Coordinates of N, CA, C and O in Angstrom, one line a residue:
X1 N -11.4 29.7 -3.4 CA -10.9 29.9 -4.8 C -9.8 28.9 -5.1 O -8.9 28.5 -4.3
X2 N -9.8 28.6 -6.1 CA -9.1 27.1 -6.5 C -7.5 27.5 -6.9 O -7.4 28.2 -7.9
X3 N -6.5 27.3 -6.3 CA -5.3 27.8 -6.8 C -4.0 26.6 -6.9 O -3.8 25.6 -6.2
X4 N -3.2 27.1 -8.0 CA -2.4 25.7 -8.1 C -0.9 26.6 -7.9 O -0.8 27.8 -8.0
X5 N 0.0 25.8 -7.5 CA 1.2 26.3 -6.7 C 1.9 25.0 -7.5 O 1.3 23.9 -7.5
X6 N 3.4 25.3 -8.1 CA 3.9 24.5 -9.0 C 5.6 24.4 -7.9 O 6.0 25.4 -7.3
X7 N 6.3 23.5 -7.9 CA 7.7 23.3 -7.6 C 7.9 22.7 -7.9 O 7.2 22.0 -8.7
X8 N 9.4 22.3 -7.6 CA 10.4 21.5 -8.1 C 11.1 21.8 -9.3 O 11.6 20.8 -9.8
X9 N 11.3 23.1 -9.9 CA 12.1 23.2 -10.8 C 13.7 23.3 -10.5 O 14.3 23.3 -9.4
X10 N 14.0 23.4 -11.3 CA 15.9 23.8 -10.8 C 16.8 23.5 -12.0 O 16.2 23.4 -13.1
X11 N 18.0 23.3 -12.1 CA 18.9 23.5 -13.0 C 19.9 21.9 -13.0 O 20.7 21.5 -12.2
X12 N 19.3 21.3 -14.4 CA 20.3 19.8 -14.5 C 20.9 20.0 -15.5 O 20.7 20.8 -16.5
X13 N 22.3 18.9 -15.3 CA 22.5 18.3 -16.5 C 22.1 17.7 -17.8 O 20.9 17.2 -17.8
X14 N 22.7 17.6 -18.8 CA 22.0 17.2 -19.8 C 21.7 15.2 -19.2 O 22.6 14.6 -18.6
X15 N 20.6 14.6 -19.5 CA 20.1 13.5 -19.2 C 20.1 13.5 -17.9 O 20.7 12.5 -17.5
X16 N 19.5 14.3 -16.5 CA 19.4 14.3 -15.5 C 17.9 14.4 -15.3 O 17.1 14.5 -16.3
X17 N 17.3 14.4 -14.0 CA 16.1 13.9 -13.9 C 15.3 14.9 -13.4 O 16.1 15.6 -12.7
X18 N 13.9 15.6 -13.3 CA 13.7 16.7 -12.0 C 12.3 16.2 -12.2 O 11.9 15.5 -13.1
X19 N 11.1 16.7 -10.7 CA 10.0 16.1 -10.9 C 9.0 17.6 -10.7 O 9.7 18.2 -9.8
X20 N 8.5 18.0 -10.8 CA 7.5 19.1 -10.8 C 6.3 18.5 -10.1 O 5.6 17.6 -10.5
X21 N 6.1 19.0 -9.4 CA 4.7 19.3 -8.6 C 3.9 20.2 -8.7 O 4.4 21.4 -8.8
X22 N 2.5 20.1 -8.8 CA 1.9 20.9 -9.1 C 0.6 20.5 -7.9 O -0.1 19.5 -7.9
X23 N 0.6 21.7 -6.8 CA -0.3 21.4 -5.5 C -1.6 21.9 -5.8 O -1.5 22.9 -6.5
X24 N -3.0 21.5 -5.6 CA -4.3 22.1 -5.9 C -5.0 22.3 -4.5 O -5.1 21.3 -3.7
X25 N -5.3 24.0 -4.3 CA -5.9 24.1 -3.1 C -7.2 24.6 -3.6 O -7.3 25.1 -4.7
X26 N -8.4 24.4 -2.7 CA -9.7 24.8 -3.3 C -10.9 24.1 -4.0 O -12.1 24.4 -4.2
X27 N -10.1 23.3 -4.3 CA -10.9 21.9 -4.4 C -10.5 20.8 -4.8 O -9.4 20.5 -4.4
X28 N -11.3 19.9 -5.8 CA -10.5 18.3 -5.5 C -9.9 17.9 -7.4 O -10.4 17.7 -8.5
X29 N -8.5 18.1 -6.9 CA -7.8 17.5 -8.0 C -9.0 16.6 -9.1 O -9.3 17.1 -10.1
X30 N -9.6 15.4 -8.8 CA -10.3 14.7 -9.3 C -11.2 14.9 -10.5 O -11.4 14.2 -11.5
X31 N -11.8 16.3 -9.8 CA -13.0 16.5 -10.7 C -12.4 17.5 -11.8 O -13.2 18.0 -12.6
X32 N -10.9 18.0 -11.9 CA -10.2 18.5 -13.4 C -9.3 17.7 -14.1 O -8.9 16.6 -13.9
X33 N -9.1 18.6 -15.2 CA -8.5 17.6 -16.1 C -7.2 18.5 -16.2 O -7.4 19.7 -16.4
X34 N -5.8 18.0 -16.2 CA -4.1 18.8 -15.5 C -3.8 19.0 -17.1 O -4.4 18.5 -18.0
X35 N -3.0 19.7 -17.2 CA -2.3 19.6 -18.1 C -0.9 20.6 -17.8 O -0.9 21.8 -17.3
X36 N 0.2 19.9 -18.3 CA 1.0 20.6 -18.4 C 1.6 21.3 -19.2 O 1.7 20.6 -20.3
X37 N 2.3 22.7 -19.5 CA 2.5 23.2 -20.5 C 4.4 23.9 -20.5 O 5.0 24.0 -19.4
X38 N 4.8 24.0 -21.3 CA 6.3 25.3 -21.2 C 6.4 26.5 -21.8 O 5.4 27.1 -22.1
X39 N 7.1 26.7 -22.1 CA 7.0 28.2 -22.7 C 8.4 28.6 -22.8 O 8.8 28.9 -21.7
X40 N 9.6 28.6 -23.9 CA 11.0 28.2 -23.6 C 11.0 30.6 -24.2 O 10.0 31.3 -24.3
X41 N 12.0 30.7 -24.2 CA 12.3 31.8 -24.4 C 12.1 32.4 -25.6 O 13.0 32.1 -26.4
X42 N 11.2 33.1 -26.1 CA 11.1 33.8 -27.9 C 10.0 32.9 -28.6 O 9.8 33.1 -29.8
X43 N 9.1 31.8 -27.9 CA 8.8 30.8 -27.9 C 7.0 30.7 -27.9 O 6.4 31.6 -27.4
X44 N 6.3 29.8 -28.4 CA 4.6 30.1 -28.0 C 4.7 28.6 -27.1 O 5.3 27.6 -27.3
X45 N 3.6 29.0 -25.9 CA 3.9 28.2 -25.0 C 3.1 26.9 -25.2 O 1.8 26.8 -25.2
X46 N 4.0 25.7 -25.3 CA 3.8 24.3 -25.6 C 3.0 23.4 -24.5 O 3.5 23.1 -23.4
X47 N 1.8 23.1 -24.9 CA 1.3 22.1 -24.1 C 2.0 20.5 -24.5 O 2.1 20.0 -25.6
X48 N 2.4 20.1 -23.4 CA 3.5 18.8 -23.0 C 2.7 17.5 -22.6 O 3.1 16.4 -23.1
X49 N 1.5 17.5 -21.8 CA 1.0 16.9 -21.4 C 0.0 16.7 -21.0 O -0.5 17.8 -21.1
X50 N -1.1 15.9 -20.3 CA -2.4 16.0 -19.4 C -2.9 14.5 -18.9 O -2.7 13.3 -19.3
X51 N -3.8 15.4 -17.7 CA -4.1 13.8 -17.5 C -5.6 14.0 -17.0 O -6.0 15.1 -16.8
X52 N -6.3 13.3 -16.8 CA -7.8 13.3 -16.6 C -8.3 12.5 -15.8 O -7.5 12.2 -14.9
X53 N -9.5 11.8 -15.8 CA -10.2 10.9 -14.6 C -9.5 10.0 -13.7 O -9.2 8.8 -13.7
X54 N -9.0 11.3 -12.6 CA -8.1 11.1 -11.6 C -6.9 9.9 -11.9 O -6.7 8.8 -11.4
X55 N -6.3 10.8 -13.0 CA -5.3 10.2 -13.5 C -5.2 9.1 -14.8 O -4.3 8.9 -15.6
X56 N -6.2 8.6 -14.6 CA -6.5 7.7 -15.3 C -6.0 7.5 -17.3 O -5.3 6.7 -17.9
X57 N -6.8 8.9 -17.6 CA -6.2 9.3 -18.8 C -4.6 9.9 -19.0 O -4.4 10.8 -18.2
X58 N -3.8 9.7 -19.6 CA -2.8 10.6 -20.3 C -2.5 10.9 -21.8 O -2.9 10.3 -22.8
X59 N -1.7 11.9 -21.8 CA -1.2 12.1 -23.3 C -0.6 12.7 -22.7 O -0.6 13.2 -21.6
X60 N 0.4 12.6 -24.1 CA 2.3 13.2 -24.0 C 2.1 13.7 -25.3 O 1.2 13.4 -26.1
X61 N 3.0 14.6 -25.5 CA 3.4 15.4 -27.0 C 4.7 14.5 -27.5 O 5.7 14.5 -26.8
X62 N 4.6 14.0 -28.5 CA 6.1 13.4 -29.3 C 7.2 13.9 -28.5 O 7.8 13.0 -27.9
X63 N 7.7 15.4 -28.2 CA 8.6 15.8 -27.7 C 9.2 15.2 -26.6 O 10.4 15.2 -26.4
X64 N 8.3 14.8 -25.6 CA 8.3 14.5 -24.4 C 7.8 13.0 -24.0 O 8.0 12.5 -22.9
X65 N 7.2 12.3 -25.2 CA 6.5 11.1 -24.7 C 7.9 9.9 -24.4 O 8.8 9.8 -25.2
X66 N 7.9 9.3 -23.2 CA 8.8 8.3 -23.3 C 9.7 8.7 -22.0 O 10.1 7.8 -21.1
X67 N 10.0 10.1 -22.0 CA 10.8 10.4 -20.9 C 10.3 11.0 -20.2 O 10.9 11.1 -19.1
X68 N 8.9 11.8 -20.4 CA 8.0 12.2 -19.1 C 6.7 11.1 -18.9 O 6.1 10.3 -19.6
X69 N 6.4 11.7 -17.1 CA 5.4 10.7 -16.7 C 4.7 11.9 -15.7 O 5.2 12.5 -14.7
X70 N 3.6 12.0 -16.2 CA 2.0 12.8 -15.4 C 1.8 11.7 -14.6 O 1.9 10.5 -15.0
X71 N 1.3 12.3 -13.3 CA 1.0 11.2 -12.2 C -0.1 12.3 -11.5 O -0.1 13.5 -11.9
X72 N -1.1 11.8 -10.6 CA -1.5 12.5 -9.6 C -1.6 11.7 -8.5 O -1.3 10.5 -8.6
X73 N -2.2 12.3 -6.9 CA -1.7 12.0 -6.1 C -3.1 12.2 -5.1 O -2.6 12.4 -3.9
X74 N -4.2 12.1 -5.1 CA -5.2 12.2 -4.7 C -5.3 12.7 -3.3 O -5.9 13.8 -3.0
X75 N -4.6 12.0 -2.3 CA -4.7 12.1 -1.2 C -4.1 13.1 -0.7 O -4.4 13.6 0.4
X76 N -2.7 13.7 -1.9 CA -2.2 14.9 -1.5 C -2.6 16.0 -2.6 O -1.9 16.9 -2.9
X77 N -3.9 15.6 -3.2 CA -4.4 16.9 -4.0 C -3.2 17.4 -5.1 O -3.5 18.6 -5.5
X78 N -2.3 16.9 -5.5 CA -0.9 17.1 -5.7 C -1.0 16.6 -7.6 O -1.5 15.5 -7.7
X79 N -0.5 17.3 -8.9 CA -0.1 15.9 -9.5 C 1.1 16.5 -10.0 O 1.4 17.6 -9.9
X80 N 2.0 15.2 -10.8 CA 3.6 15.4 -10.7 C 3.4 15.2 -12.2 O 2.5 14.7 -12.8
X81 N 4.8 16.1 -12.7 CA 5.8 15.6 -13.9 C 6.6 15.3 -14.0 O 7.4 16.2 -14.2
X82 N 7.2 13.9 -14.0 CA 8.2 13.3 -13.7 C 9.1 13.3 -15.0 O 8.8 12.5 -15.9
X83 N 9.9 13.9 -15.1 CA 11.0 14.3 -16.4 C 12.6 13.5 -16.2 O 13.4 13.8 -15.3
X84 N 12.9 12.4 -17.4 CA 13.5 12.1 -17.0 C 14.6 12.7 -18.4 O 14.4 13.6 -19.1
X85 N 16.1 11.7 -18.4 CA 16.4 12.1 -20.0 C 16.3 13.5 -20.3 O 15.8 13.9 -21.4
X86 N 16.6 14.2 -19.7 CA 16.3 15.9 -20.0 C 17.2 16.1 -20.9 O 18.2 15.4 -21.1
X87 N 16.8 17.3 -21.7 CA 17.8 17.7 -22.8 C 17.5 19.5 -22.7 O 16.7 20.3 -22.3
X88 N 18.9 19.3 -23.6 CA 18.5 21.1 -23.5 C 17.8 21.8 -23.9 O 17.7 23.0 -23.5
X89 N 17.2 21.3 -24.7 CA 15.5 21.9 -25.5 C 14.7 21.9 -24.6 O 13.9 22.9 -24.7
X90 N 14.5 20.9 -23.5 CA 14.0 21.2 -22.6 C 13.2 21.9 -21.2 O 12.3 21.8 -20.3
X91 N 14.7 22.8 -21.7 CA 14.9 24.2 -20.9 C 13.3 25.0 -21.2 O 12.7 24.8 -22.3
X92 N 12.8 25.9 -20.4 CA 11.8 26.1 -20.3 C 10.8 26.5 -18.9 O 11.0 25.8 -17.9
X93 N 9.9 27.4 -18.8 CA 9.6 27.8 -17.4 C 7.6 26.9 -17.7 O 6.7 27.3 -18.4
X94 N 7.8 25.9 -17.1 CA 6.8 24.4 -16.8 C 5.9 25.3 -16.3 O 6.2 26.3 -15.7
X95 N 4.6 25.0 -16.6 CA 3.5 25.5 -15.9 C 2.1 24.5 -15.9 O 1.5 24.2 -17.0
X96 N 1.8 24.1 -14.8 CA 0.6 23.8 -14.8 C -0.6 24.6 -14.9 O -0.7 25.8 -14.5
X97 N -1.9 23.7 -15.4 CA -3.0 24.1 -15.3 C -4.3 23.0 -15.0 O -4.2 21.8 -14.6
X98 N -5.4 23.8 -15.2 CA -7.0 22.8 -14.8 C -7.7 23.3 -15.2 O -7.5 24.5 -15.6
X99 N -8.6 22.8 -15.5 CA -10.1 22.9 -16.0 C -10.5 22.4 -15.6 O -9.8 21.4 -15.2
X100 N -12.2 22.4 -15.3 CA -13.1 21.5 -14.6 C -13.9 20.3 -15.6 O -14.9 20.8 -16.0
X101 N -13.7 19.1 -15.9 CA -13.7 18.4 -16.4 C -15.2 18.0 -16.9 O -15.5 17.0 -17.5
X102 N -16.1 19.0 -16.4 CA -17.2 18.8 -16.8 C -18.3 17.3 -16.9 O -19.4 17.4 -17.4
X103 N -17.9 16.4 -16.5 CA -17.8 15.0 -16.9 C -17.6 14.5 -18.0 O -18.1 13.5 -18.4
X104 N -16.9 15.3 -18.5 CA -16.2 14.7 -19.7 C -14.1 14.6 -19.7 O -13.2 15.3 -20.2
X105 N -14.2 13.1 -18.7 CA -12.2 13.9 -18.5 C -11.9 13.2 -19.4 O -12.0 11.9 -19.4
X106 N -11.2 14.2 -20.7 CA -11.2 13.7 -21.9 C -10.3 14.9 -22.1 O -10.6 16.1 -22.1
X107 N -8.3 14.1 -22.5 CA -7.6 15.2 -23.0 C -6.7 14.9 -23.9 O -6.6 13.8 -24.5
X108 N -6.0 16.2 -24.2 CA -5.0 15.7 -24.8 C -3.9 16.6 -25.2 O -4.3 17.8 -25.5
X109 N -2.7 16.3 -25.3 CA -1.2 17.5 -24.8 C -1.5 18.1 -25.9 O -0.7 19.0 -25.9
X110 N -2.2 18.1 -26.9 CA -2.5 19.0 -28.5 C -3.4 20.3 -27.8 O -3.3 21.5 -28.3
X111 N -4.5 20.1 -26.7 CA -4.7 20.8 -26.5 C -4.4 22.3 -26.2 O -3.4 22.7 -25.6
X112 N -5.5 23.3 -26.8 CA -4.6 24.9 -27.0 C -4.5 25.4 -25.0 O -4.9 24.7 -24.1
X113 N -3.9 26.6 -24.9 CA -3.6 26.8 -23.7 C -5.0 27.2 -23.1 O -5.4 26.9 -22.0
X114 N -5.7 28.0 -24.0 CA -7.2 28.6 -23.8 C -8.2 27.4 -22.9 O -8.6 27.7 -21.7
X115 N -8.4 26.6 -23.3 CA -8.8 25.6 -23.1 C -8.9 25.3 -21.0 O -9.8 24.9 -20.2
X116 N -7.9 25.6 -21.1 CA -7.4 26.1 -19.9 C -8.1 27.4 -18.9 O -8.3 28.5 -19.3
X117 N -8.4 26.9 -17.5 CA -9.1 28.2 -16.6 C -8.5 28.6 -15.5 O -9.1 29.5 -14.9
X118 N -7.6 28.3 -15.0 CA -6.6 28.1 -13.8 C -5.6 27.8 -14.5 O -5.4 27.0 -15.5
X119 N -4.4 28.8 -13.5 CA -2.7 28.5 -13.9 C -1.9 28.7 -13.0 O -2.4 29.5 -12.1
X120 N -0.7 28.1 -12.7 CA -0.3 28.2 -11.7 C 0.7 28.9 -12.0 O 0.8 29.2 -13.2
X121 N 1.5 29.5 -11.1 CA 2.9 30.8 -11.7 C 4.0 30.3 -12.2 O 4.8 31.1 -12.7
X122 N 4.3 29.1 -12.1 CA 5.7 28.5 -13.6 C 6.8 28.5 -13.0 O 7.2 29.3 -12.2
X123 N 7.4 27.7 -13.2 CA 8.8 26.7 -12.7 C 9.7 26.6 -13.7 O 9.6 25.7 -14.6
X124 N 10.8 27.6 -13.6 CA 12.0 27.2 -14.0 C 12.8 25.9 -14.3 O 13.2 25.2 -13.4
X125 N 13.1 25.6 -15.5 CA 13.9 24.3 -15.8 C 14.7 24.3 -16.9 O 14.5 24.3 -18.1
X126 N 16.1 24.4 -16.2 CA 17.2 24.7 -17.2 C 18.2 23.2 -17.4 O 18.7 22.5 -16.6
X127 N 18.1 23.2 -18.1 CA 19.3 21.8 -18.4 C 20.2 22.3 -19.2 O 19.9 23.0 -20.2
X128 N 21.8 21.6 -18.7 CA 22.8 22.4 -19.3 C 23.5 21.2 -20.0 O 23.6 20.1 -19.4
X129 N 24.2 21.4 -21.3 CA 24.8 20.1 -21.9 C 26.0 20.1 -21.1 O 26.9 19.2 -21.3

């Protein structure tokens, strides 16, 4: 059974850095397409990012483009959010996801959360000014 396990969250400063991991056990990172999402407090939860044919593709949402970086990691089944420039808006509990890419890895951070078939349980990220 395919399961994603998310870390790396924690509590920065305003313009400090944190990187999120998102581990895939069950099968092979490769053949889905990641996307990352948040969900801030009182809030509907914002897809941020994604990436597709083993990395290959990305999109960023305006909010985020510039200071985040989607990576994966093949060999450790693993893929990252590298958040840099954090702000306080950016406070929010991170959550990855997958879908199986059907051979079509084809994404984009506009995508709705539905879209989505696997989730992982969500990472805390608070940044304080």
């Amino acid at each position: 059974q395919l399961q994603l396990v998310e870390s790396g969250g924690g509590s920065v400063q305003s313009g400090g850095s944190l990187r999120l991991s998102c581990a895939m056990s069950g099968s092979s990172l490769g053949d889905y397409i990641i996307g990352w999402f948040r969900q801030a407090p009182g809030k509907e939860r914002e897809g941020i990012s994604c990436t597709a044919n083993h990395g290959i593709m990305t999109d960023y949402a305006g909010s985020v483009k510039g200071r985040f970086t989607i990576s994966e990691d093949s060999a450790k089944n693993t893929a990252y959010l590298q958040m840099n420039s954090l702000k306080p808006e950016d406070t929010a509990v991170y959550y990855c996801a997958a879908v199986w890419n059907l051979g079509l890895p084809l994404c984009s951070a506009a995508d709705r959360a539905e879209r989505y078939k696997y989730w992982g349980q969500g990472t805390q990220v608070t940044v304080s000014s």
